[in-house]
Short mmCIF file of C-alpha atoms and ligand atoms in Angstrom, two decimals:
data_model
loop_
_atom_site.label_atom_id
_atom_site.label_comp_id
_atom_site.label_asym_id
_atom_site.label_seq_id
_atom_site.Cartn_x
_atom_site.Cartn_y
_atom_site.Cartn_z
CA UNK E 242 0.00 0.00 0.00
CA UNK E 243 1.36 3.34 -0.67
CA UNK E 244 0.66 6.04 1.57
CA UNK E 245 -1.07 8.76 -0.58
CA UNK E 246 -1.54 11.77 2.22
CA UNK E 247 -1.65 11.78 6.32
CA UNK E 248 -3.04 7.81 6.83
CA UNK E 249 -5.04 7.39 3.74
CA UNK E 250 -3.13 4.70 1.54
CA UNK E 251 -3.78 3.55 -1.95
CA UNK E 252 -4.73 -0.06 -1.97
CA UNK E 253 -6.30 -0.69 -5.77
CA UNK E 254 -5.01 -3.16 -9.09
CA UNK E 255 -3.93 -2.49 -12.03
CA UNK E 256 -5.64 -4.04 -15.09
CA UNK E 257 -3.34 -4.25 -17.78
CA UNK E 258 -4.74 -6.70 -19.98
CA UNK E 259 -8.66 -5.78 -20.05
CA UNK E 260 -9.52 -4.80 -23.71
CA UNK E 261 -12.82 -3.69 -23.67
CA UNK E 262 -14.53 -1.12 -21.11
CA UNK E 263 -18.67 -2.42 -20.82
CA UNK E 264 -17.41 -4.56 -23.75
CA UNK E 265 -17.74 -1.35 -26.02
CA UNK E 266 -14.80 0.95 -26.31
CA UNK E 267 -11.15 0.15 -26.25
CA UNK E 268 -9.05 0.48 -23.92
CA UNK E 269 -5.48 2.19 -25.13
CA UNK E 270 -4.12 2.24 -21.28
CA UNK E 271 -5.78 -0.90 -19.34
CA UNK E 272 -7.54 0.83 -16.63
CA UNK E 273 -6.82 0.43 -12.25
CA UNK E 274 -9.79 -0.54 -10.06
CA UNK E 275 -8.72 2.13 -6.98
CA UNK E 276 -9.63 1.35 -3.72
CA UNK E 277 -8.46 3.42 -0.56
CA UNK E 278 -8.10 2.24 2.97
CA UNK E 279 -7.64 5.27 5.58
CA UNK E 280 -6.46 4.79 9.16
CA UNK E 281 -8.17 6.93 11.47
CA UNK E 282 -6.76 6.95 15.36
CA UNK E 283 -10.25 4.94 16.45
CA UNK E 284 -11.76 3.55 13.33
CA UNK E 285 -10.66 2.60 9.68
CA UNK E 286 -12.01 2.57 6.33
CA UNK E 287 -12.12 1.38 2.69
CA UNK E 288 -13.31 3.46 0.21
CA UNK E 289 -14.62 1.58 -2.42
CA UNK E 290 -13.17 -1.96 -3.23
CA UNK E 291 -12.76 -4.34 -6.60
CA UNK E 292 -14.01 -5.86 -10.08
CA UNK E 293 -14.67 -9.10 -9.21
CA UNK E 294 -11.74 -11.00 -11.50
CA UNK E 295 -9.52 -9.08 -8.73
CA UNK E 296 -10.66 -9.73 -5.82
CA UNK E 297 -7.84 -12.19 -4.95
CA UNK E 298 -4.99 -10.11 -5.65
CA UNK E 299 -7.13 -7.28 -3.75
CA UNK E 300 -7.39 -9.59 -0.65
CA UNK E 301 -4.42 -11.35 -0.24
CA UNK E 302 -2.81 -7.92 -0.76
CA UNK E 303 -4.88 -6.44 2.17
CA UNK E 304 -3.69 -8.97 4.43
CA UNK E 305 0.12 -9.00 3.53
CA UNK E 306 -0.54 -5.12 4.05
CA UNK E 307 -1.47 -5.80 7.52
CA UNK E 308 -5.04 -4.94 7.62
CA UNK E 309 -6.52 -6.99 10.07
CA UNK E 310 -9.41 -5.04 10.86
CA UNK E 311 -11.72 -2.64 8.92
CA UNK E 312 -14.71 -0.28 10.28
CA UNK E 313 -16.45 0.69 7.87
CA UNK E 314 -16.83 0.18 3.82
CA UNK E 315 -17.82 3.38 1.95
CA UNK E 316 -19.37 2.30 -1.69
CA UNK E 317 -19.25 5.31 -3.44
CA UNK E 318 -21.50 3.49 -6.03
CA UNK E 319 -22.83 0.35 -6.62
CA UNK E 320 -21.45 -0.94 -9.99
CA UNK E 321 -19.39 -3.83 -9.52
CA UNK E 322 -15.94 -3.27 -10.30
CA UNK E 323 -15.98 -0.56 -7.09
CA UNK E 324 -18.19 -3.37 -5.26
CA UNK E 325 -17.49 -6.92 -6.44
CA UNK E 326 -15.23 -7.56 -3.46
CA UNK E 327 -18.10 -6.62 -1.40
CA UNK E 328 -18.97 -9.77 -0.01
CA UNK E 329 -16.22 -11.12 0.61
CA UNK E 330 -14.61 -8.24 2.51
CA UNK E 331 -17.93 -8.85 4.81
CA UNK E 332 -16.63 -12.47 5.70
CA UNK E 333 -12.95 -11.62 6.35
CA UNK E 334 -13.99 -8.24 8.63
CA UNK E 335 -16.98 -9.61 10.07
CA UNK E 336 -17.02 -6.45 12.23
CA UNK E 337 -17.60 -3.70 9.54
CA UNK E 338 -20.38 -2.15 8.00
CA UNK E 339 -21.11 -1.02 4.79
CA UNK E 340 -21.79 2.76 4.49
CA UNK E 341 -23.77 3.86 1.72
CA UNK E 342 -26.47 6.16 -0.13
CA UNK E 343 -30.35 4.65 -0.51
CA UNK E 344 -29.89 3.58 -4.09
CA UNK E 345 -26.89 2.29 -4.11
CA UNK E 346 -27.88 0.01 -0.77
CA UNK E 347 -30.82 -1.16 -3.39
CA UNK E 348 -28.34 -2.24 -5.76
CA UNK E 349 -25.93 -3.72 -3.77
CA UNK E 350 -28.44 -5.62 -2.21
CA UNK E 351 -30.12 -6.76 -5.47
CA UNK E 352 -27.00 -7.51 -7.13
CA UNK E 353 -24.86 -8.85 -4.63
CA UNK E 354 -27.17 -9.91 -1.92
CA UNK E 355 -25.72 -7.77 0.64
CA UNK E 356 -27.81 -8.04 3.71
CA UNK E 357 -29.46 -5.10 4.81
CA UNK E 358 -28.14 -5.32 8.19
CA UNK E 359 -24.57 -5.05 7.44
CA UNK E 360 -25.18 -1.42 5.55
CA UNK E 361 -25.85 1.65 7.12
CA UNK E 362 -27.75 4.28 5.06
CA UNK E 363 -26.28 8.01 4.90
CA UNK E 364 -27.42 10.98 3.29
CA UNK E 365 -26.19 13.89 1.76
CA UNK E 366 -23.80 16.26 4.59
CA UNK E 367 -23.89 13.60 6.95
CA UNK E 368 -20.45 12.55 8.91
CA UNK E 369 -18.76 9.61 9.87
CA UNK E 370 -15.97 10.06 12.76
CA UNK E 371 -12.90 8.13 12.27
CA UNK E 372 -11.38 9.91 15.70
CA UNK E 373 -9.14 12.14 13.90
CA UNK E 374 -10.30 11.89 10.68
CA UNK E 375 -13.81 13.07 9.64
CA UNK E 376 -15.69 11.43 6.60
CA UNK E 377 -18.14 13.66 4.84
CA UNK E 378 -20.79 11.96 2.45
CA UNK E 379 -22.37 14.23 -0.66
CA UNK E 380 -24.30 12.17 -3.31
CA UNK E 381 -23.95 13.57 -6.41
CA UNK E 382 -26.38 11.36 -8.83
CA UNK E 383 -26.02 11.46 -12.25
CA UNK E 384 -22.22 11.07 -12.72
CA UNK E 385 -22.19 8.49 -13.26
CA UNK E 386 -25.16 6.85 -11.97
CA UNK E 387 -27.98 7.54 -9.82
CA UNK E 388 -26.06 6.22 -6.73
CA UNK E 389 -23.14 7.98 -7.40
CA UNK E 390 -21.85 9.80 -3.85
CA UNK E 391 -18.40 11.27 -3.32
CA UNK E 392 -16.96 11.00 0.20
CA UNK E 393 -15.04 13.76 1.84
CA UNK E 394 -11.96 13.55 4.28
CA UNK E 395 -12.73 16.60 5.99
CA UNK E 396 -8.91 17.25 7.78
CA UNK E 397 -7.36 16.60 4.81
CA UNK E 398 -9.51 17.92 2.24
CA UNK E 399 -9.41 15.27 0.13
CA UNK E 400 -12.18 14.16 -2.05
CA UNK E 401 -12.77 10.58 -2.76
CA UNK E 402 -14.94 11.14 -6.57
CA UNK E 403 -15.85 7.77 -7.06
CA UNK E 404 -15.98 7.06 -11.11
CA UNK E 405 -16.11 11.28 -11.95
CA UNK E 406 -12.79 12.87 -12.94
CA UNK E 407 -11.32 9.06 -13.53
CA UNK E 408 -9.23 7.78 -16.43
CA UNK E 409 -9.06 4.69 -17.74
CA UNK E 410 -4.69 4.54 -17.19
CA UNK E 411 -2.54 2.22 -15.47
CA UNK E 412 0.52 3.22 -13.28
CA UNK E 413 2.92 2.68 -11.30
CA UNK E 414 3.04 5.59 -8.99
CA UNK E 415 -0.58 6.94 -8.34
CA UNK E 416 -0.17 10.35 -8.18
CA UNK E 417 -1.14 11.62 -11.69
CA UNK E 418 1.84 12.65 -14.11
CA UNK E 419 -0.36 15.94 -15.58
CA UNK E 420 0.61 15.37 -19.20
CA UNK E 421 -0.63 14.64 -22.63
CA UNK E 422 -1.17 10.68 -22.45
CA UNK E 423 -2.85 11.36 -19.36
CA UNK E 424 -4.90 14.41 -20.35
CA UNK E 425 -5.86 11.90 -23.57
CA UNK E 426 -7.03 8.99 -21.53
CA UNK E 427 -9.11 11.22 -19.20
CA UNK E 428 -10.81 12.99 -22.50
CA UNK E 429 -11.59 9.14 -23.72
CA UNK E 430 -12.95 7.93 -20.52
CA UNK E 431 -15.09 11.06 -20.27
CA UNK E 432 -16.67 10.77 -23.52
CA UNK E 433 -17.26 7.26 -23.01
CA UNK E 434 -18.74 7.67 -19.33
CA UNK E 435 -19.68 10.69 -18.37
CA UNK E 436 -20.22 13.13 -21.79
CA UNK E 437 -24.06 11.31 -21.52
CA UNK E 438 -24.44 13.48 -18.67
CA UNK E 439 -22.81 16.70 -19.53
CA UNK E 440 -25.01 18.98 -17.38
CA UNK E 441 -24.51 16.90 -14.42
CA UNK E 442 -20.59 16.93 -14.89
CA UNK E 443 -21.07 20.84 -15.75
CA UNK E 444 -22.59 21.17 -11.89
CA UNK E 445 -19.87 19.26 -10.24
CA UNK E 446 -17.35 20.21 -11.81
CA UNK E 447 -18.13 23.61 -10.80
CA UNK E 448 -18.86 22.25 -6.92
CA UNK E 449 -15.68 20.41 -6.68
CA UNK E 450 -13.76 23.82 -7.96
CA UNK E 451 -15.63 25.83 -5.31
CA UNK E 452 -14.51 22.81 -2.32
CA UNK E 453 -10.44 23.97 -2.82
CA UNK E 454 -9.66 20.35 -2.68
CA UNK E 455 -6.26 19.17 -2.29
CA UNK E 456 -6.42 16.49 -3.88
CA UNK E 457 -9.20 14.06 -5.82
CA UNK E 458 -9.20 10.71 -5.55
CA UNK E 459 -11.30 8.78 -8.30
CA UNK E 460 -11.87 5.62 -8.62
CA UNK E 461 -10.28 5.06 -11.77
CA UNK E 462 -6.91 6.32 -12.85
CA UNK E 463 -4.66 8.47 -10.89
CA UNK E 464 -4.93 10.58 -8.20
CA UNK E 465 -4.79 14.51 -8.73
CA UNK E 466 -2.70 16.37 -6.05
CA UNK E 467 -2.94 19.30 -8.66
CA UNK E 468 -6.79 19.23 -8.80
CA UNK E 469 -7.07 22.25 -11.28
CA UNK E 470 -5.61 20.21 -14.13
CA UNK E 471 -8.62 17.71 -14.34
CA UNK E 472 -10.89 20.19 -13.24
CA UNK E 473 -10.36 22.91 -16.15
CA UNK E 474 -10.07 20.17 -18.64
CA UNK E 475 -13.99 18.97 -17.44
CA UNK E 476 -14.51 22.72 -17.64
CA UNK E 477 -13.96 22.99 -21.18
CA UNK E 478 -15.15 19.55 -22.15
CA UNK E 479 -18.45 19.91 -20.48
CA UNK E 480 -18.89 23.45 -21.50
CA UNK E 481 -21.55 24.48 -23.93
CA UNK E 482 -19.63 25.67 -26.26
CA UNK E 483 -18.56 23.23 -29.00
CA UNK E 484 -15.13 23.90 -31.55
CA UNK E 485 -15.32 24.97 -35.32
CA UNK E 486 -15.05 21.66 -36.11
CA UNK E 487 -17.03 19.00 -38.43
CA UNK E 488 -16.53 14.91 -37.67
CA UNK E 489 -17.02 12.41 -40.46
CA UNK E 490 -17.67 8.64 -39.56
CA UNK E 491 -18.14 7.23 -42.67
CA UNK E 492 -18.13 3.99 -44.41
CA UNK E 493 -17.69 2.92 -47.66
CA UNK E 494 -18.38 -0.29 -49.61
CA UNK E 495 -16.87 0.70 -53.43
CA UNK E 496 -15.52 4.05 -52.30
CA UNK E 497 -18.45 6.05 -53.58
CA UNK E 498 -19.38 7.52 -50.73
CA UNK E 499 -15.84 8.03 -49.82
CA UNK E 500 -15.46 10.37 -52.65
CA UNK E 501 -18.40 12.31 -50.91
CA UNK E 502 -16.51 12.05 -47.80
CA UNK E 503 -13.26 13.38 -48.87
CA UNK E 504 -14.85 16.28 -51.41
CA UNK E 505 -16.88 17.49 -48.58
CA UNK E 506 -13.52 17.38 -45.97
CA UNK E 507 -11.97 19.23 -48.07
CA UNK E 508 -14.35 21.91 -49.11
CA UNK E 509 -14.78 22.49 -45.39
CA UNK E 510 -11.04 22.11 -44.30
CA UNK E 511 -10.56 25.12 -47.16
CA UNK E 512 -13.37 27.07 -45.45
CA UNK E 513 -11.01 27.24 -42.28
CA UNK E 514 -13.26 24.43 -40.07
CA UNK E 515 -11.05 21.45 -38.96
CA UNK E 516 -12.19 17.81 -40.13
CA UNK E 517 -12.04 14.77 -38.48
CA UNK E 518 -12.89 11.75 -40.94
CA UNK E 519 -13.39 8.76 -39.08
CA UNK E 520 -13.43 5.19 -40.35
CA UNK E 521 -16.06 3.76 -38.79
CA UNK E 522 -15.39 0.10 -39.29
CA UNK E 523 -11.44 -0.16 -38.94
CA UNK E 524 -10.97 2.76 -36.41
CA UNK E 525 -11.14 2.62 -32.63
CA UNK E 526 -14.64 3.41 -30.98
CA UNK E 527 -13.25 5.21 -28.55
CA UNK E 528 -10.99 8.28 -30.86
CA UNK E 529 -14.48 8.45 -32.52
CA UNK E 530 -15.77 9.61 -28.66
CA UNK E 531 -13.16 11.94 -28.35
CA UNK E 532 -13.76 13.76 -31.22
CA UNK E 533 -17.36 13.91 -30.57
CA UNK E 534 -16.69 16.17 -27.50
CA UNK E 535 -15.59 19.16 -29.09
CA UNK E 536 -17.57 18.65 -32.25
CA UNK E 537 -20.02 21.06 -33.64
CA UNK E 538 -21.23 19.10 -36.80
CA UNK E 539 -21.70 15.37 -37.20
CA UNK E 540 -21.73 14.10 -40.80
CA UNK E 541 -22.69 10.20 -40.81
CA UNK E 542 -21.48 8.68 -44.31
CA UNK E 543 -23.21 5.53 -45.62
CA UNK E 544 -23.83 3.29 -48.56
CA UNK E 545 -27.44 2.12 -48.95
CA UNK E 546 -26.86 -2.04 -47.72
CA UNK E 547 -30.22 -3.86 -48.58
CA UNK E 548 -32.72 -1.24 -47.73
CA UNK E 549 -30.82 0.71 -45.35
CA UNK E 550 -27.44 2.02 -44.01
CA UNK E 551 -24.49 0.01 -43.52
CA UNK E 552 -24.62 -1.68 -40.36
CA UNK E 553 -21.62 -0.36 -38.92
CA UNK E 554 -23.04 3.55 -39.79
CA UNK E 555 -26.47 2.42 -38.07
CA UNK E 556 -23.77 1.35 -34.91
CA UNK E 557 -22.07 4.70 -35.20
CA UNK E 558 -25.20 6.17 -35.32
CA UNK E 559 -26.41 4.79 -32.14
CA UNK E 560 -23.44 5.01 -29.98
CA UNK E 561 -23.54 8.99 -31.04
CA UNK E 562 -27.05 9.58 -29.97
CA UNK E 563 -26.37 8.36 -26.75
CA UNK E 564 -23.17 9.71 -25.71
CA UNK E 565 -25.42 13.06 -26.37
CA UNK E 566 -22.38 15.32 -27.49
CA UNK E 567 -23.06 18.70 -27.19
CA UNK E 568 -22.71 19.16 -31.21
CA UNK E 569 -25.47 21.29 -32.69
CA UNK E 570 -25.50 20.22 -36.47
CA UNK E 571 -26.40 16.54 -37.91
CA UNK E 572 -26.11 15.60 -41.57
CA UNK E 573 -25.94 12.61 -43.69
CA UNK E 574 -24.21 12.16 -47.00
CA UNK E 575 -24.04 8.49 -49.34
CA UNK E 576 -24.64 6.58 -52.20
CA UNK E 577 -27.41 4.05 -52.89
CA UNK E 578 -27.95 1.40 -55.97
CA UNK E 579 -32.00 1.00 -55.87
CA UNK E 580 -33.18 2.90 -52.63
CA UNK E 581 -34.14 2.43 -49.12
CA UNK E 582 -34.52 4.62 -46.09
CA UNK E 583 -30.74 5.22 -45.15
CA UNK E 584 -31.42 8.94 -43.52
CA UNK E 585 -34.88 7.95 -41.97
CA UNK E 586 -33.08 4.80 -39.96
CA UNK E 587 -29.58 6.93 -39.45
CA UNK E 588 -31.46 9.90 -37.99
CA UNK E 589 -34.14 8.32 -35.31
CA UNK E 590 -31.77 7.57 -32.65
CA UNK E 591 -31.49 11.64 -32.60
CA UNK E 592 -35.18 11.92 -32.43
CA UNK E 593 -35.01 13.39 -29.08
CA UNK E 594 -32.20 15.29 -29.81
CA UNK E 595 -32.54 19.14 -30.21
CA UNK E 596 -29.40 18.61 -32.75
CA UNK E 597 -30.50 20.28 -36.43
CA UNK E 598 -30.79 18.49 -39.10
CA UNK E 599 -28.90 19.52 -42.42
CA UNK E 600 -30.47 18.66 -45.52
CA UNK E 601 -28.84 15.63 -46.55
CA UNK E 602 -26.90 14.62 -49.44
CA UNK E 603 -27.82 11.13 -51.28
CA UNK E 604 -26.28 9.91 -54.36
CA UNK E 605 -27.57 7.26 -56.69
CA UNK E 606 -24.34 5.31 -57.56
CA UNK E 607 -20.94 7.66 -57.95
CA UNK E 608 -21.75 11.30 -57.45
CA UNK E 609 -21.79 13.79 -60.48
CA UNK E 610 -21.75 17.45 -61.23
CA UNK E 611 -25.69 18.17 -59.57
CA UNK E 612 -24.47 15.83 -56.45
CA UNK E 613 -21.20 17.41 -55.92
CA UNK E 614 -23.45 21.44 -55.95
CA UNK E 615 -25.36 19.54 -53.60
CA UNK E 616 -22.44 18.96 -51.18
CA UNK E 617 -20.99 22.73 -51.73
CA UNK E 618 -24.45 23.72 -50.78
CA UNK E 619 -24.07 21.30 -47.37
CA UNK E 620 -21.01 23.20 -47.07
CA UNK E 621 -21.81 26.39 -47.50
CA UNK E 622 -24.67 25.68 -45.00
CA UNK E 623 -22.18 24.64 -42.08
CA UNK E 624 -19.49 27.04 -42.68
CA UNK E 625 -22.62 30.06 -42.06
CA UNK E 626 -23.60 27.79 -38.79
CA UNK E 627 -19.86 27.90 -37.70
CA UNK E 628 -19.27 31.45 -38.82
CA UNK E 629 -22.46 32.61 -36.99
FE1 LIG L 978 -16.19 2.31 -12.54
FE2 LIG L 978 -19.51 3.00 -12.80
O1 LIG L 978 -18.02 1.96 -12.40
#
């Protein structure tokens, strides 16, 4: 265990070989399962504990760590790899209780058949004394889920975020190396996790500035003892305000509506408005994400397959609607051989979506001389949305 600040010592894993994050996006780093056990001079505590494939490693190293005895167990939140060691940890410290938020007792209980009487139920302000060490609760629902609470070691003005501000980034020394890879893996995992709920990250964000922290302790990644750096980065990424640029994930069967793809990059490239194209069926899930949090226009490229887009677009498609970037413009440009409804099925995941729609831009077979005005006139309709 490595002593992080004043008695409160890091005790997660590493996961270096786990490819897949909710067996969707990629992961370039591995990702850590953190887990935090603090000493106070009467009681102790974990704060949060480990995905079950872990829990071992996570045990046996608790006991060659010389933790014979634990207090209380603070689940920040109830999804599994902060909670999968749950019941075991209840066996070997028969003596502690789980401390926890309503929901999040509901869901350990339902998916781990915690029983009741072994949690203890806290609300929002409400205090735990560790003798010299104070533990503050304050739920904060909706990043990531509805049981999401962050714990607060008053004395040392720590805050313990649970799955907000995390990346997903192995290492060897937990105290967060504030550079590029890292400032990269903590844009991917919040696109992935927490862009869905923007306004919610927009609020604590803002809280968590306003607290003076010295340091945040997620639950994934490493720990900030320069708090500002993740903080202004979830500043800018959950602001409003979305960058003069356009994002293209396209796909293309016989390159005809690559053609589209690359004329309309262009055009807009020489209009001043940075491109992204993004190949939806070779590249990684996840770079697609990042780009979709600074965004301001989304075109989805697609060939007509058997009545309607590609499969892979429709995928695309889907994942973007619910990530809910804060981009303001949706269009759709491709090429068909008899028909179908490709912008009908590649627009209704958006239906609820206050994005606009641009007219869109469908070609039968390669496009010619009308198709290619068409696409200067999809152009020339983003570059006056940017410009304005
Ligand atoms: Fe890292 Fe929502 O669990």
């Amino acid at each position: 265990m490595k002593e992080l600040k004043n008695n409160i010592f890091y005790c997660g894993l590493n996961d270096e070989n786990r490819p897949l994050f909710d067996e969707l996006i990629p992961l370039e780093h591995g990702t850590t399962y953190n887990s935090y056990y603090i000493k106070g001079s009467e009681k102790t505590a974990l704060i949060d504990t480990m995905y079950p494939p872990k829990i071992e490693e996570y045990i046996s190293n608790l006991q060659k760590d010389g933790v014979n005895k634990v207090d209380y167990i603070i689940a920040n939140h109830g999804e599994q790899d902060h909670t999968g060691a749950l019941p075991a940890l209840i066996k070997l410290y028969p003596e502690a209780k789980i401390v926890t938020n309503a929901i999040c007792k509901n869901n350990i209980m339902s998916m781990l058949f915690i029983p009741e009487d072994k949690i203890r139920v806290v609300k929002t302000g409400e205090e735990l004394s560790l003798g010299d060490k104070t533990l503050r609760f304050i739920t904060a629902p909706g990043v990531h889920w509805p049981d999401t609470m962050f714990t607060y070691a008053v004395e040392d003005n720590v805050l313990f975020t649970c799955d907000f501000l995390g990346a997903h980034k192995i290492f060897e020394n937990p105290i967060a190396n504030c550079d590029e890879d890292l400032k990269s893996a903590a844009k991917r995992y919040y696109a992935e996790i927490m862009m869905p709920f923007r306004s919610f990250c927009q609020k604590y964000t803002k809280m968590i500035k306003e607290m003076n922290v010295d340091m945040i302790m997620p639950s994934h990644g490493p720990v900030y003892d320069n708090p500002d750096f993740i903080l202004d980065l979830y500043t800018d990424w959950a602001s409003d305000e979305s960058k003069n640029m356009v994002v293209l994930p396209y796909v293309s069967m016989y390159g005809s509506t690559l053609e589209m793809v690359n004329y309309v990059g262009e055009k807009l490239k020489s209009a001043g408005i940075e491109v992204v194209k993004f190949d939806i069926v070779n590249g990684d899930l996840g770079e697609y994400a990042m780009t979709l949090v600074d965004a301001k226009t989304i075109i989805i490229g697609s060939p007509m397959v058997l009545m309607g887009p590609h499969p892979n677009a429709m995928n695309a498609a889907s994942l973007t609607a619910v990530l809910n970037p804060k981009a303001k413009y949706l269009s759709v440009i491709g090429s068909f051989g008899w028909g179908g409804k490709l912008v009908e099925k590649l627009t209704e995941p958006f239906a609820n979506s206050k994005i606009e729609m641009l007219d869109p831009v469908l070609v039968k077979g390669k496009a010619k001389e009308p198709d290619f005005t068409k696409l200067d006139e999809l152009v020339n309709s983003i570059t006056e949305r940017h410009r304005g």
